[in-house]
């Protein structure tokens, strides 16, 4: 098993991309994996936490100097972008039903597995975890603010959302602390490829509940699926390239690339539990996994062709 996980870690980029093609086509009963989604969210958070020094992480999270830039970045990208979309969308003739999609992207916290992707790519994993954790904790506040700023009508129960998000976060932190306590941080770092394989496996499992019913939609409405995939690619890669280019002017390459990764890859699946049931949003979240799972292959290739990015000390 250890050898298999190490193999998955070495081939993570290809496996993640191949899973996008195979998982939707598997003959799995509808709704079978939907109940596993909260546990899988907690798992990917825990795997990211387990690989970083917890004492240092807790010190960082309680340090105003470290958290102030993180908070500023989250406020700028989430509420700021949602407000901009709300202003420009109607002027551009975007229908309210379609405005939900870019607003959901803007309102969503950073991807739960972003620290794992940062570790796989050799980016600044500590920064990725700071944004992921703070963005998840603040999502019960930021999501309603984003919806309000964008002028989108949606029934939201903020207290219920807050409780669920905090429960997932607590479960992920507890799992990460348990893994690190039982295995040891030195052993985890000494077997990096094995833990890359575990993270890859968790992301593969994460696809099963998200891709539920996508194959039927592809057959029934292929043009709509292509349009939604194009929108997801534009939002993901556009944000990634823009943020990494701007941040690269003032920050080290590993940190700038990590910020691009964070702001391009959003945990839009959180919005499925926030906004009213919307089949179009469900389908958009599913096809939005295409750029997310293609990120490791795309950016590992681009990084090799550009200036070498040194691995952060936290990875």
CSV table of C-alpha atoms in Angstrom, one decimal:
chain,number,residue,atom,x,y,z
A,1,UNK,CA,0.0,0.0,0.0
A,2,UNK,CA,2.8,2.4,0.9
A,3,UNK,CA,4.5,1.8,-2.5
A,4,UNK,CA,1.1,2.4,-4.2
A,5,UNK,CA,0.6,5.7,-2.4
A,6,UNK,CA,4.1,6.8,-3.3
A,7,UNK,CA,3.4,5.9,-6.9
A,8,UNK,CA,0.2,8.0,-6.8
A,9,UNK,CA,2.2,10.9,-5.3
A,10,UNK,CA,4.7,10.8,-8.1
A,11,UNK,CA,2.0,10.7,-10.8
A,12,UNK,CA,-0.5,13.0,-9.0
A,13,UNK,CA,-0.8,15.5,-11.9
A,14,UNK,CA,-1.8,12.8,-14.5
A,15,UNK,CA,-4.0,10.9,-12.1
A,16,UNK,CA,-6.1,14.0,-11.1
A,17,UNK,CA,-6.6,14.9,-14.7
A,18,UNK,CA,-7.5,11.4,-15.8
A,19,UNK,CA,-10.0,11.1,-13.0
A,20,UNK,CA,-12.1,13.9,-14.5
A,21,UNK,CA,-12.8,11.7,-17.5
A,22,UNK,CA,-13.3,8.4,-15.8
A,23,UNK,CA,-15.3,9.2,-12.6
A,24,UNK,CA,-18.4,10.8,-14.4
A,25,UNK,CA,-18.6,7.8,-16.6
A,26,UNK,CA,-18.7,5.1,-13.9
A,27,UNK,CA,-22.0,3.3,-13.4
A,28,UNK,CA,-22.6,4.6,-9.8
A,29,UNK,CA,-26.2,4.9,-8.4
A,30,UNK,CA,-27.3,8.6,-8.2
A,31,UNK,CA,-26.8,10.1,-4.8
A,32,UNK,CA,-24.7,7.3,-3.4
A,33,UNK,CA,-21.7,9.4,-2.4
A,34,UNK,CA,-23.5,12.7,-1.6
A,35,UNK,CA,-23.5,12.0,2.2
A,36,UNK,CA,-19.7,11.6,2.2
A,37,UNK,CA,-19.1,15.2,1.0
A,38,UNK,CA,-18.7,16.8,4.5
A,39,UNK,CA,-16.3,14.1,5.6
A,40,UNK,CA,-14.2,14.5,2.5
A,41,UNK,CA,-14.0,18.3,3.0
A,42,UNK,CA,-12.8,17.7,6.6
A,43,UNK,CA,-10.3,15.0,5.2
A,44,UNK,CA,-8.6,17.3,2.7
A,45,UNK,CA,-8.4,20.1,5.4
A,46,UNK,CA,-6.9,17.6,7.8
A,47,UNK,CA,-4.3,16.3,5.3
A,48,UNK,CA,-3.1,19.9,4.7
A,49,UNK,CA,-2.9,20.6,8.5
A,50,UNK,CA,-1.0,17.3,9.2
A,51,UNK,CA,2.0,18.3,7.0
A,52,UNK,CA,2.7,21.7,8.7
A,53,UNK,CA,4.1,22.6,12.1
A,54,UNK,CA,1.0,23.1,14.2
A,55,UNK,CA,2.7,25.2,16.9
A,56,UNK,CA,4.0,27.6,14.3
A,57,UNK,CA,0.7,27.6,12.5
A,58,UNK,CA,-1.2,28.5,15.7
A,59,UNK,CA,1.3,31.3,16.4
A,60,UNK,CA,0.7,32.6,12.8
A,61,UNK,CA,-3.1,32.6,13.1
A,62,UNK,CA,-3.0,34.6,16.3
A,63,UNK,CA,-0.4,37.1,15.0
A,64,UNK,CA,-2.1,40.3,13.6
A,65,UNK,CA,0.8,41.1,11.4
A,66,UNK,CA,0.5,37.8,9.6
A,67,UNK,CA,-3.3,37.6,9.5
A,68,UNK,CA,-3.9,41.3,8.4
A,69,UNK,CA,-2.7,40.7,4.8
A,70,UNK,CA,-4.6,37.5,4.6
A,71,UNK,CA,-7.8,39.2,5.8
A,72,UNK,CA,-7.2,42.0,3.3
A,73,UNK,CA,-6.7,39.6,0.5
A,74,UNK,CA,-9.9,37.7,1.3
A,75,UNK,CA,-12.0,40.9,1.6
A,76,UNK,CA,-10.5,42.2,-1.7
A,77,UNK,CA,-11.2,39.1,-3.7
A,78,UNK,CA,-14.5,37.9,-2.3
A,79,UNK,CA,-16.7,40.9,-1.4
A,80,UNK,CA,-14.8,43.2,-3.7
A,81,UNK,CA,-15.2,40.9,-6.7
A,82,UNK,CA,-18.8,40.1,-5.9
A,83,UNK,CA,-19.6,43.8,-5.9
A,84,UNK,CA,-17.8,44.3,-9.2
A,85,UNK,CA,-19.8,41.5,-10.8
A,86,UNK,CA,-23.0,42.8,-9.4
A,87,UNK,CA,-22.3,46.2,-11.0
A,88,UNK,CA,-20.9,45.0,-14.4
A,89,UNK,CA,-23.1,41.9,-14.9
A,90,UNK,CA,-26.4,43.7,-15.6
A,91,UNK,CA,-24.6,46.3,-17.7
A,92,UNK,CA,-23.2,43.5,-19.8
A,93,UNK,CA,-26.6,42.0,-20.2
A,94,UNK,CA,-25.9,39.0,-18.0
A,95,UNK,CA,-29.2,37.3,-16.9
A,96,UNK,CA,-29.8,37.0,-13.1
A,97,UNK,CA,-29.9,33.2,-13.4
A,98,UNK,CA,-26.4,33.3,-14.9
A,99,UNK,CA,-25.0,35.9,-12.5
A,100,UNK,CA,-25.3,33.4,-9.7
A,101,UNK,CA,-22.4,31.5,-11.2
A,102,UNK,CA,-19.6,34.1,-11.1
A,103,UNK,CA,-21.0,35.5,-7.9
A,104,UNK,CA,-20.7,32.0,-6.4
A,105,UNK,CA,-17.1,31.8,-7.6
A,106,UNK,CA,-16.3,35.2,-6.0
A,107,UNK,CA,-18.1,34.4,-2.7
A,108,UNK,CA,-16.5,30.9,-2.2
A,109,UNK,CA,-13.6,30.5,0.2
A,110,UNK,CA,-10.3,29.1,-1.1
A,111,UNK,CA,-10.2,25.5,-2.1
A,112,UNK,CA,-9.9,23.1,0.9
A,113,UNK,CA,-7.3,21.1,-0.8
A,114,UNK,CA,-5.2,24.2,-1.8
A,115,UNK,CA,-2.5,23.5,0.8
A,116,UNK,CA,-2.1,19.9,-0.6
A,117,UNK,CA,-1.9,21.3,-4.1
A,118,UNK,CA,0.7,23.8,-3.0
A,119,UNK,CA,2.7,21.0,-1.4
A,120,UNK,CA,2.5,18.9,-4.6
A,121,UNK,CA,3.6,21.9,-6.7
A,122,UNK,CA,6.3,23.1,-4.3
A,123,UNK,CA,4.6,26.4,-3.5
A,124,UNK,CA,4.2,28.3,-0.2
A,125,UNK,CA,2.0,25.8,1.7
A,126,UNK,CA,1.8,27.8,4.9
A,127,UNK,CA,0.4,30.8,3.1
A,128,UNK,CA,-2.1,28.5,1.4
A,129,UNK,CA,-3.2,27.1,4.7
A,130,UNK,CA,-3.6,30.5,6.3
A,131,UNK,CA,-5.9,31.7,3.5
A,132,UNK,CA,-7.8,28.4,3.5
A,133,UNK,CA,-8.4,28.3,7.2
A,134,UNK,CA,-9.3,32.0,7.6
A,135,UNK,CA,-11.4,31.9,4.5
A,136,UNK,CA,-13.3,28.9,5.7
A,137,UNK,CA,-13.9,30.4,9.2
A,138,UNK,CA,-15.1,33.7,7.7
A,139,UNK,CA,-17.3,32.1,5.0
A,140,UNK,CA,-20.5,32.3,7.1
A,141,UNK,CA,-19.9,36.1,7.2
A,142,UNK,CA,-18.4,36.7,3.8
A,143,UNK,CA,-20.9,34.6,1.7
A,144,UNK,CA,-24.0,36.6,2.8
A,145,UNK,CA,-22.0,39.9,2.4
A,146,UNK,CA,-21.0,38.9,-1.1
A,147,UNK,CA,-24.6,38.0,-2.0
A,148,UNK,CA,-25.8,41.3,-0.7
A,149,UNK,CA,-23.1,43.4,-2.4
A,150,UNK,CA,-23.9,41.7,-5.7
A,151,UNK,CA,-27.6,42.4,-5.3
A,152,UNK,CA,-28.5,38.7,-5.6
A,153,UNK,CA,-31.7,37.6,-3.9
A,154,UNK,CA,-31.1,34.4,-2.0
A,155,UNK,CA,-32.5,32.8,1.2
A,156,UNK,CA,-29.6,32.2,3.5
A,157,UNK,CA,-29.5,31.0,7.1
A,158,UNK,CA,-26.2,32.4,8.3
A,159,UNK,CA,-26.3,30.7,11.7
A,160,UNK,CA,-26.9,27.3,10.3
A,161,UNK,CA,-24.1,27.8,7.7
A,162,UNK,CA,-21.8,29.0,10.4
A,163,UNK,CA,-22.4,26.0,12.5
A,164,UNK,CA,-21.8,23.6,9.7
A,165,UNK,CA,-18.6,25.3,8.4
A,166,UNK,CA,-17.1,25.5,11.9
A,167,UNK,CA,-17.9,21.9,12.5
A,168,UNK,CA,-16.1,20.9,9.3
A,169,UNK,CA,-13.2,23.1,10.2
A,170,UNK,CA,-12.9,21.7,13.7
A,171,UNK,CA,-13.1,18.1,12.3
A,172,UNK,CA,-10.3,18.9,9.8
A,173,UNK,CA,-8.1,20.5,12.4
A,174,UNK,CA,-8.6,17.6,14.8
A,175,UNK,CA,-7.9,15.0,12.1
A,176,UNK,CA,-4.7,16.8,11.0
A,177,UNK,CA,-3.5,17.1,14.6
A,178,UNK,CA,-4.2,13.4,15.2
A,179,UNK,CA,-2.3,12.3,12.0
A,180,UNK,CA,0.7,14.4,12.9
A,181,UNK,CA,0.7,13.2,16.6
A,182,UNK,CA,0.5,9.5,15.5
A,183,UNK,CA,2.9,9.6,12.6
A,184,UNK,CA,5.2,12.5,13.5
A,185,UNK,CA,6.0,15.5,11.4
A,186,UNK,CA,9.5,14.3,10.6
A,187,UNK,CA,8.2,11.0,9.2
A,188,UNK,CA,5.6,12.9,7.2
A,189,UNK,CA,8.2,15.1,5.7
A,190,UNK,CA,10.5,12.1,5.1
A,191,UNK,CA,7.8,10.4,3.1
A,192,UNK,CA,6.5,13.4,1.1
A,193,UNK,CA,5.5,11.3,-1.9
A,194,UNK,CA,3.4,8.9,0.2
A,195,UNK,CA,1.5,11.8,1.6
A,196,UNK,CA,1.2,13.4,-1.8
A,197,UNK,CA,-0.4,10.1,-2.8
A,198,UNK,CA,-2.8,10.2,0.2
A,199,UNK,CA,-3.8,13.8,-0.8
A,200,UNK,CA,-4.3,12.7,-4.4
A,201,UNK,CA,-6.5,9.8,-3.3
A,202,UNK,CA,-8.6,12.2,-1.2
A,203,UNK,CA,-9.1,14.5,-4.1
A,204,UNK,CA,-10.1,11.5,-6.3
A,205,UNK,CA,-12.7,10.5,-3.8
A,206,UNK,CA,-13.9,14.1,-3.6
A,207,UNK,CA,-15.0,13.8,-7.2
A,208,UNK,CA,-17.6,11.1,-6.7
A,209,UNK,CA,-20.2,13.2,-4.9
A,210,UNK,CA,-19.4,16.3,-7.0
A,211,UNK,CA,-19.7,14.5,-10.4
A,212,UNK,CA,-23.1,12.9,-9.5
A,213,UNK,CA,-25.3,13.1,-12.6
A,214,UNK,CA,-22.9,15.0,-14.8
A,215,UNK,CA,-22.7,12.2,-17.4
A,216,UNK,CA,-26.5,12.5,-18.0
A,217,UNK,CA,-26.2,16.3,-18.3
A,218,UNK,CA,-23.4,15.9,-20.9
A,219,UNK,CA,-25.6,13.7,-23.0
A,220,UNK,CA,-28.7,15.9,-22.6
A,221,UNK,CA,-27.2,19.4,-22.9
A,222,UNK,CA,-23.7,19.2,-24.3
A,223,UNK,CA,-23.6,22.8,-25.4
A,224,UNK,CA,-24.6,24.1,-22.0
A,225,UNK,CA,-21.9,21.9,-20.4
A,226,UNK,CA,-19.3,23.3,-22.8
A,227,UNK,CA,-20.4,26.9,-22.0
A,228,UNK,CA,-20.2,26.4,-18.3
A,229,UNK,CA,-16.8,24.7,-18.6
A,230,UNK,CA,-15.6,27.7,-20.6
A,231,UNK,CA,-16.8,30.1,-17.8
A,232,UNK,CA,-15.1,28.0,-15.1
A,233,UNK,CA,-11.8,28.0,-17.1
A,234,UNK,CA,-12.0,31.8,-17.5
A,235,UNK,CA,-12.7,32.5,-13.8
A,236,UNK,CA,-10.2,30.0,-12.5
A,237,UNK,CA,-7.2,30.5,-14.8
A,238,UNK,CA,-7.9,34.3,-15.3
A,239,UNK,CA,-7.8,34.8,-11.5
A,240,UNK,CA,-4.8,32.5,-11.1
A,241,UNK,CA,-2.6,34.3,-13.8
A,242,UNK,CA,-3.7,37.8,-12.7
A,243,UNK,CA,-3.0,37.3,-9.0
A,244,UNK,CA,0.3,35.5,-9.5
A,245,UNK,CA,1.5,38.2,-11.9
A,246,UNK,CA,0.6,41.0,-9.6
A,247,UNK,CA,1.8,39.3,-6.5
A,248,UNK,CA,5.0,38.3,-8.3
A,249,UNK,CA,6.1,42.0,-8.4
A,250,UNK,CA,6.5,42.3,-4.7
A,251,UNK,CA,6.6,38.7,-3.3
A,252,UNK,CA,8.8,35.6,-3.7
A,253,UNK,CA,7.8,33.3,-6.6
A,254,UNK,CA,6.7,30.5,-4.3
A,255,UNK,CA,4.3,32.8,-2.4
A,256,UNK,CA,3.0,34.6,-5.5
A,257,UNK,CA,2.3,31.3,-7.2
A,258,UNK,CA,0.5,30.1,-4.0
A,259,UNK,CA,-1.7,33.2,-4.0
A,260,UNK,CA,-2.6,32.6,-7.7
A,261,UNK,CA,-3.5,29.0,-6.9
A,262,UNK,CA,-5.7,30.1,-4.0
A,263,UNK,CA,-7.6,32.8,-5.8
A,264,UNK,CA,-8.1,30.7,-8.9
A,265,UNK,CA,-9.2,27.5,-7.2
A,266,UNK,CA,-12.3,28.2,-5.1
A,267,UNK,CA,-14.3,25.8,-2.9
A,268,UNK,CA,-17.6,26.5,-4.8
A,269,UNK,CA,-19.1,23.3,-3.4
A,270,UNK,CA,-19.6,25.2,-0.1
A,271,UNK,CA,-22.2,27.3,-2.0
A,272,UNK,CA,-24.3,24.3,-2.7
A,273,UNK,CA,-25.2,24.3,1.0
A,274,UNK,CA,-25.7,28.0,1.1
A,275,UNK,CA,-27.8,29.1,-1.9
A,276,UNK,CA,-31.2,27.6,-2.7
A,277,UNK,CA,-31.2,24.5,-4.9
A,278,UNK,CA,-30.2,25.4,-8.4
A,279,UNK,CA,-29.5,22.7,-11.0
A,280,UNK,CA,-27.4,25.2,-13.1
A,281,UNK,CA,-25.2,25.9,-10.1
A,282,UNK,CA,-24.8,22.2,-9.3
A,283,UNK,CA,-23.7,21.6,-12.9
A,284,UNK,CA,-21.3,24.6,-12.8
A,285,UNK,CA,-19.7,23.3,-9.6
A,286,UNK,CA,-19.2,19.9,-11.3
A,287,UNK,CA,-17.5,21.3,-14.5
A,288,UNK,CA,-15.5,23.8,-12.4
A,289,UNK,CA,-13.5,20.8,-11.2
A,290,UNK,CA,-11.9,20.6,-14.7
A,291,UNK,CA,-9.5,23.6,-14.1
A,292,UNK,CA,-9.0,22.6,-10.4
A,293,UNK,CA,-7.9,19.1,-11.2
A,294,UNK,CA,-5.9,20.3,-14.2
A,295,UNK,CA,-4.0,22.9,-12.1
A,296,UNK,CA,-1.1,20.6,-11.1
A,297,UNK,CA,-0.3,19.5,-14.6
A,298,UNK,CA,-0.7,22.9,-16.2
A,299,UNK,CA,1.3,24.9,-13.7
A,300,UNK,CA,4.0,22.3,-13.0
A,301,UNK,CA,4.7,22.5,-16.8
A,302,UNK,CA,4.6,26.3,-16.8
A,303,UNK,CA,6.8,26.6,-13.8
A,304,UNK,CA,9.4,24.4,-15.3
A,305,UNK,CA,9.6,26.6,-18.3
A,306,UNK,CA,9.9,29.8,-16.3
A,307,UNK,CA,12.2,30.8,-13.5
A,308,UNK,CA,12.6,27.9,-11.1
A,309,UNK,CA,10.4,28.2,-8.0
A,310,UNK,CA,12.2,27.1,-4.8
A,311,UNK,CA,10.2,24.9,-2.5
A,312,UNK,CA,9.0,26.8,0.6
A,313,UNK,CA,10.5,25.8,3.9
A,314,UNK,CA,7.0,24.7,5.1
A,315,UNK,CA,6.6,22.1,2.3
